[in-house]
PDB file of C-alpha atoms in Angstrom:
ATOM      1  CA  MET A   1       5.732  13.951  -3.672  1.00 52.00           C
ATOM      2  CA  THR A   2       6.719  13.581  -7.248  1.00 61.00           C
ATOM      3  CA  GLN A   3       5.062  11.132  -9.556  1.00 68.00           C
ATOM      4  CA  THR A   4       7.315   8.728 -11.430  1.00 86.00           C
ATOM      5  CA  LEU A   5       6.521   7.103 -14.742  1.00 88.00           C
ATOM      6  CA  MET A   6       5.859   3.805 -12.927  1.00 90.00           C
ATOM      7  CA  ASP A   7       3.458   5.513 -10.495  1.00 89.00           C
ATOM      8  CA  ARG A   8       1.591   7.057 -13.420  1.00 90.00           C
ATOM      9  CA  ALA A   9       1.386   3.698 -15.222  1.00 92.00           C
ATOM     10  CA  LEU A  10       0.093   1.948 -12.081  1.00 90.00           C
ATOM     11  CA  ILE A  11      -2.597   4.590 -11.517  1.00 93.00           C
ATOM     12  CA  GLU A  12      -3.697   4.581 -15.156  1.00 93.00           C
ATOM     13  CA  GLU A  13      -3.813   0.816 -15.680  1.00 93.00           C
ATOM     14  CA  ALA A  14      -5.511   0.048 -12.372  1.00 92.00           C
ATOM     15  CA  THR A  15      -8.104   2.798 -12.846  1.00 93.00           C
ATOM     16  CA  LYS A  16      -8.810   1.893 -16.487  1.00 92.00           C
ATOM     17  CA  LYS A  17      -9.498  -1.732 -15.600  1.00 90.00           C
ATOM     18  CA  SER A  18     -11.639  -1.104 -12.535  1.00 89.00           C
ATOM     19  CA  GLY A  19     -15.364  -0.592 -13.038  1.00 83.00           C
ATOM     20  CA  LEU A  20     -15.666   1.398  -9.809  1.00 90.00           C
ATOM     21  CA  ILE A  21     -13.425   3.764  -7.935  1.00 94.00           C
ATOM     22  CA  TRP A  22     -13.845   4.891  -4.343  1.00 92.00           C
ATOM     23  CA  VAL A  23     -13.747   8.682  -4.150  1.00 94.00           C
ATOM     24  CA  HIS A  24     -13.206  10.623  -0.929  1.00 92.00           C
ATOM     25  CA  GLY A  25     -13.702  14.356  -1.288  1.00 91.00           C
ATOM     26  CA  SER A  26     -13.407  17.032   1.378  1.00 88.00           C
ATOM     27  CA  ASP A  27     -16.691  15.937   3.078  1.00 86.00           C
ATOM     28  CA  GLY A  28     -18.355  12.705   4.099  1.00 80.00           C
ATOM     29  CA  PRO A  29     -17.294   9.100   3.720  1.00 84.00           C
ATOM     30  CA  PRO A  30     -15.816   7.688   0.495  1.00 87.00           C
ATOM     31  CA  ARG A  31     -18.318   6.571  -2.136  1.00 89.00           C
ATOM     32  CA  ALA A  32     -18.074   4.044  -4.964  1.00 90.00           C
ATOM     33  CA  LEU A  33     -18.573   5.739  -8.354  1.00 94.00           C
ATOM     34  CA  TRP A  34     -18.471   4.454 -11.937  1.00 93.00           C
ATOM     35  CA  HIS A  35     -16.131   6.281 -14.278  1.00 95.00           C
ATOM     36  CA  VAL A  36     -14.233   6.245 -17.536  1.00 95.00           C
ATOM     37  CA  TRP A  37     -10.514   6.902 -17.961  1.00 96.00           C
ATOM     38  CA  HIS A  38     -10.036   9.640 -20.551  1.00 95.00           C
ATOM     39  CA  GLU A  39      -6.820  11.458 -21.471  1.00 94.00           C
ATOM     40  CA  GLY A  40      -5.023  10.924 -18.176  1.00 94.00           C
ATOM     41  CA  ALA A  41      -7.890  11.289 -15.699  1.00 96.00           C
ATOM     42  CA  ALA A  42     -10.870   9.486 -14.212  1.00 96.00           C
ATOM     43  CA  CYS A  43     -14.033  11.182 -15.466  1.00 97.00           C
ATOM     44  CA  LEU A  44     -17.305  11.001 -13.549  1.00 96.00           C
ATOM     45  CA  LEU A  45     -20.904  11.891 -14.321  1.00 95.00           C
ATOM     46  CA  GLY A  46     -23.471  12.574 -11.624  1.00 93.00           C
ATOM     47  CA  ASP A  47     -25.698  14.824  -9.541  1.00 90.00           C
ATOM     48  CA  GLY A  48     -28.615  14.572 -11.937  1.00 87.00           C
ATOM     49  CA  PRO A  49     -31.888  12.643 -11.773  1.00 86.00           C
ATOM     50  CA  GLY A  50     -31.182   8.943 -12.228  1.00 85.00           C
ATOM     51  CA  GLU A  51     -27.403   9.418 -12.050  1.00 90.00           C
ATOM     52  CA  GLN A  52     -24.919   8.741  -9.257  1.00 91.00           C
ATOM     53  CA  PRO A  53     -24.931  11.389  -6.507  1.00 91.00           C
ATOM     54  CA  PHE A  54     -21.907  13.523  -5.686  1.00 90.00           C
ATOM     55  CA  THR A  55     -23.799  15.357  -2.926  1.00 85.00           C
ATOM     56  CA  GLY A  56     -22.037  15.145   0.417  1.00 86.00           C
ATOM     57  CA  LEU A  57     -18.623  14.317  -1.055  1.00 91.00           C
ATOM     58  CA  GLY A  58     -17.349  17.876  -1.290  1.00 92.00           C
ATOM     59  CA  LEU A  59     -16.154  17.530  -4.892  1.00 94.00           C
ATOM     60  CA  THR A  60     -15.679  21.112  -6.051  1.00 93.00           C
ATOM     61  CA  ASP A  61     -13.900  22.598  -9.051  1.00 94.00           C
ATOM     62  CA  GLY A  62     -10.266  23.150  -8.085  1.00 93.00           C
ATOM     63  CA  GLY A  63     -10.602  20.987  -4.974  1.00 94.00           C
ATOM     64  CA  ASP A  64      -8.799  17.838  -3.968  1.00 95.00           C
ATOM     65  CA  ALA A  65      -9.947  14.240  -3.590  1.00 95.00           C
ATOM     66  CA  THR A  66      -8.475  10.846  -2.832  1.00 93.00           C
ATOM     67  CA  VAL A  67      -9.198   7.943  -5.170  1.00 94.00           C
ATOM     68  CA  SER A  68      -8.918   4.279  -4.179  1.00 92.00           C
ATOM     69  CA  VAL A  69      -8.926   1.716  -6.952  1.00 93.00           C
ATOM     70  CA  ARG A  70      -9.957  -1.885  -6.453  1.00 88.00           C
ATOM     71  CA  SER A  71      -8.997  -4.980  -8.372  1.00 84.00           C
ATOM     72  CA  LYS A  72     -11.636  -6.001 -10.868  1.00 79.00           C
ATOM     73  CA  ASP A  73     -10.798  -9.670 -10.251  1.00 81.00           C
ATOM     74  CA  LYS A  74     -10.421  -9.913  -6.487  1.00 82.00           C
ATOM     75  CA  GLY A  75     -12.072  -6.694  -5.278  1.00 77.00           C
ATOM     76  CA  GLY A  76      -9.117  -5.754  -3.045  1.00 82.00           C
ATOM     77  CA  ARG A  77      -7.563  -2.301  -3.022  1.00 85.00           C
ATOM     78  CA  LEU A  78      -4.731  -1.896  -5.545  1.00 87.00           C
ATOM     79  CA  VAL A  79      -3.744   1.734  -5.287  1.00 91.00           C
ATOM     80  CA  THR A  80      -4.806   4.994  -3.638  1.00 92.00           C
ATOM     81  CA  TRP A  81      -3.897   8.279  -5.315  1.00 93.00           C
ATOM     82  CA  PRO A  82      -4.470  12.010  -4.733  1.00 94.00           C
ATOM     83  CA  ALA A  83      -6.532  13.819  -7.362  1.00 95.00           C
ATOM     84  CA  ARG A  84      -7.240  17.368  -8.468  1.00 96.00           C
ATOM     85  CA  VAL A  85     -10.931  17.927  -9.269  1.00 96.00           C
ATOM     86  CA  THR A  86     -11.980  19.882 -12.357  1.00 96.00           C
ATOM     87  CA  GLU A  87     -15.614  20.434 -13.326  1.00 96.00           C
ATOM     88  CA  LEU A  88     -16.029  20.517 -17.095  1.00 96.00           C
ATOM     89  CA  ALA A  89     -18.280  23.226 -18.553  1.00 96.00           C
ATOM     90  CA  PRO A  90     -21.242  21.784 -20.507  1.00 95.00           C
ATOM     91  CA  GLY A  91     -20.747  22.118 -24.246  1.00 92.00           C
ATOM     92  CA  SER A  92     -16.985  22.763 -24.098  1.00 95.00           C
ATOM     93  CA  ASP A  93     -14.670  20.692 -26.299  1.00 95.00           C
ATOM     94  CA  SER A  94     -13.314  18.740 -23.329  1.00 95.00           C
ATOM     95  CA  TRP A  95     -16.875  18.161 -22.018  1.00 95.00           C
ATOM     96  CA  GLN A  96     -17.994  16.840 -25.438  1.00 95.00           C
ATOM     97  CA  ALA A  97     -15.046  14.425 -25.618  1.00 95.00           C
ATOM     98  CA  VAL A  98     -15.621  13.072 -22.095  1.00 95.00           C
ATOM     99  CA  VAL A  99     -19.396  12.797 -22.542  1.00 94.00           C
ATOM    100  CA  GLY A 100     -18.857  10.772 -25.709  1.00 92.00           C
ATOM    101  CA  GLU A 101     -16.853   8.254 -23.663  1.00 93.00           C
ATOM    102  CA  LEU A 102     -19.337   8.301 -20.771  1.00 93.00           C
ATOM    103  CA  LYS A 103     -22.285   7.749 -23.110  1.00 91.00           C
ATOM    104  CA  ALA A 104     -20.598   4.697 -24.619  1.00 90.00           C
ATOM    105  CA  LYS A 105     -20.076   3.178 -21.144  1.00 88.00           C
ATOM    106  CA  ARG A 106     -23.393   4.214 -19.544  1.00 85.00           C
ATOM    107  CA  LEU A 107     -25.664   1.216 -19.085  1.00 80.00           C
ATOM    108  CA  ASN A 108     -29.464   1.226 -19.116  1.00 80.00           C
ATOM    109  CA  THR A 109     -30.094   4.886 -19.799  1.00 80.00           C
ATOM    110  CA  PRO A 110     -33.805   5.412 -20.526  1.00 78.00           C
ATOM    111  CA  ASP A 111     -33.240   8.250 -22.997  1.00 82.00           C
ATOM    112  CA  ALA A 112     -30.223   7.174 -25.047  1.00 80.00           C
ATOM    113  CA  GLU A 113     -30.943   9.565 -27.923  1.00 83.00           C
ATOM    114  CA  GLN A 114     -31.239  12.724 -25.778  1.00 88.00           C
ATOM    115  CA  VAL A 115     -28.929  11.731 -22.939  1.00 90.00           C
ATOM    116  CA  THR A 116     -26.182  14.259 -23.749  1.00 91.00           C
ATOM    117  CA  GLU A 117     -28.675  17.145 -23.763  1.00 93.00           C
ATOM    118  CA  ARG A 118     -30.073  15.980 -20.409  1.00 92.00           C
ATOM    119  CA  TRP A 119     -26.578  15.673 -18.966  1.00 93.00           C
ATOM    120  CA  ALA A 120     -25.740  19.208 -20.135  1.00 94.00           C
ATOM    121  CA  ARG A 121     -28.875  20.578 -18.411  1.00 94.00           C
ATOM    122  CA  GLU A 122     -29.009  18.522 -15.219  1.00 94.00           C
ATOM    123  CA  CYS A 123     -25.675  16.836 -14.411  1.00 94.00           C
ATOM    124  CA  ARG A 124     -22.075  17.559 -13.546  1.00 96.00           C
ATOM    125  CA  VAL A 125     -19.076  16.047 -15.313  1.00 96.00           C
ATOM    126  CA  LEU A 126     -15.956  15.900 -13.162  1.00 97.00           C
ATOM    127  CA  ARG A 127     -12.392  15.127 -14.118  1.00 97.00           C
ATOM    128  CA  LEU A 128     -10.161  13.648 -11.397  1.00 97.00           C
ATOM    129  CA  GLU A 129      -6.574  14.047 -12.510  1.00 96.00           C
ATOM    130  CA  PRO A 130      -3.752  12.346 -10.577  1.00 94.00           C
ATOM    131  CA  ALA A 131      -1.940  14.967  -8.508  1.00 91.00           C
ATOM    132  CA  GLY A 132       0.933  13.062  -6.992  1.00 84.00           C
ATOM    133  CA  ALA A 133       2.392   9.683  -6.190  1.00 83.00           C
ATOM    134  CA  PRO A 134       0.224   6.865  -4.870  1.00 87.00           C
ATOM    135  CA  GLY A 135      -0.032   6.744  -1.110  1.00 79.00           C
ATOM    136  CA  GLU A 136       0.770   3.854   1.175  1.00 79.00           C
ATOM    137  CA  LEU A 137      -2.026   1.345   1.527  1.00 75.00           C
ATOM    138  CA  PRO A 138      -3.523   1.317   5.043  1.00 72.00           C
ATOM    139  CA  ASP A 139      -3.281  -1.756   7.254  1.00 76.00           C
ATOM    140  CA  GLY A 140      -6.959  -1.728   8.271  1.00 77.00           C
ATOM    141  CA  SER A 141     -10.007  -2.492   6.161  1.00 75.00           C
ATOM    142  CA  LEU A 142     -11.504   1.024   6.224  1.00 71.00           C
ATOM    143  CA  ALA A 143     -14.963  -0.599   6.111  1.00 74.00           C
ATOM    144  CA  ALA A 144     -17.788   1.843   6.762  1.00 72.00           C
ATOM    145  CA  VAL A 145     -21.463   1.548   7.532  1.00 76.00           C
ATOM    146  CA  PRO A 146     -23.490   1.939   4.320  1.00 75.00           C
ATOM    147  CA  PRO A 147     -25.528   5.159   4.076  1.00 72.00           C
ATOM    148  CA  ALA A 148     -29.198   4.942   5.055  1.00 77.00           C
ATOM    149  CA  THR A 149     -31.582   4.244   2.186  1.00 77.00           C
ATOM    150  CA  PRO A 150     -35.265   3.405   1.777  1.00 78.00           C
ATOM    151  CA  ALA A 151     -34.356   0.668  -0.727  1.00 76.00           C
ATOM    152  CA  THR A 152     -34.817  -2.930   0.330  1.00 74.00           C
ATOM    153  CA  THR A 153     -34.411  -6.372  -1.153  1.00 75.00           C
ATOM    154  CA  ARG A 154     -35.747  -8.448   1.732  1.00 74.00           C
ATOM    155  CA  ARG A 155     -39.301  -9.687   1.414  1.00 76.00           C
ATOM    156  CA  PRO A 156     -41.052 -12.690   2.973  1.00 78.00           C
ATOM    157  CA  ILE A 157     -40.777 -15.821   0.844  1.00 78.00           C
ATOM    158  CA  PRO A 158     -44.027 -17.030  -0.742  1.00 79.00           C
ATOM    159  CA  ALA A 159     -45.826 -19.664   1.359  1.00 81.00           C
ATOM    160  CA  ALA A 160     -45.751 -22.258  -1.448  1.00 80.00           C
ATOM    161  CA  LEU A 161     -42.006 -21.963  -2.083  1.00 79.00           C
ATOM    162  CA  PRO A 162     -40.842 -24.640   0.418  1.00 79.00           C
ATOM    163  CA  LYS A 163     -43.187 -27.180  -1.214  1.00 78.00           C
ATOM    164  CA  LEU A 164     -41.921 -26.286  -4.683  1.00 78.00           C
ATOM    165  CA  LEU A 165     -38.292 -26.742  -3.654  1.00 80.00           C
ATOM    166  CA  ARG A 166     -38.805 -30.070  -1.852  1.00 77.00           C
ATOM    167  CA  PRO A 167     -36.566 -32.801  -3.342  1.00 76.00           C
ATOM    168  CA  GLY A 168     -38.208 -35.734  -5.135  1.00 68.00           C
ATOM    169  CA  ARG A 169     -41.201 -33.687  -6.192  1.00 59.00           C
ATOM    170  CA  LYS A 170     -42.654 -34.954  -9.456  1.00 63.00           C
ATOM    171  CA  LYS A 171     -44.086 -32.725 -12.119  1.00 63.00           C
ATOM    172  CA  ARG A 172     -47.768 -33.039 -12.940  1.00 65.00           C
ATOM    173  CA  GLY A 173     -48.489 -35.590 -15.561  1.00 61.00           C
ATOM    174  CA  ALA A 174     -45.087 -37.222 -15.200  1.00 58.00           C
ATOM    175  CA  GLY A 175     -45.235 -40.988 -15.088  1.00 57.00           C
ATOM    176  CA  ARG A 176     -48.762 -41.253 -16.439  1.00 57.00           C
ATOM    177  CA  ALA A 177     -49.356 -43.500 -19.395  1.00 54.00           C
TER     178      ALA A 177
END
């Protein structure tokens, strides 16, 4: 399939505006990953402590992946495109340029001053370059069961909470003269 100028524009604009992309490598289910768009490709950082995991996706240098882009406004799928995966060598010119963009977009990093050195030692930077025309959108939802995790957000509510939320409750000292 050849990629037209309109296909390229759709891929670039949709991917630039989306905060997350869904990446499906050669292994495992697709995973949502944050990225930056840099010089014609989606660039990802991961596989290090405290960073997004690529493990189980099968993203290897020279391999292929499929990227699905969602709408930032509505959350629905806008476009799905094939990608060629390139792993950037730490310290190379292209790695430095991409890491500069990633650092600017990375939120809540605990070591902002030394983050690029840590990324060079412990992480992988991948470049997903469009490798063809967007595919047809599937009819189904493609929903999948989330991966198992020890994380939880459910806890019992405090015993006093129902009393505190009861309507018509007056604050202490209110109404006293």
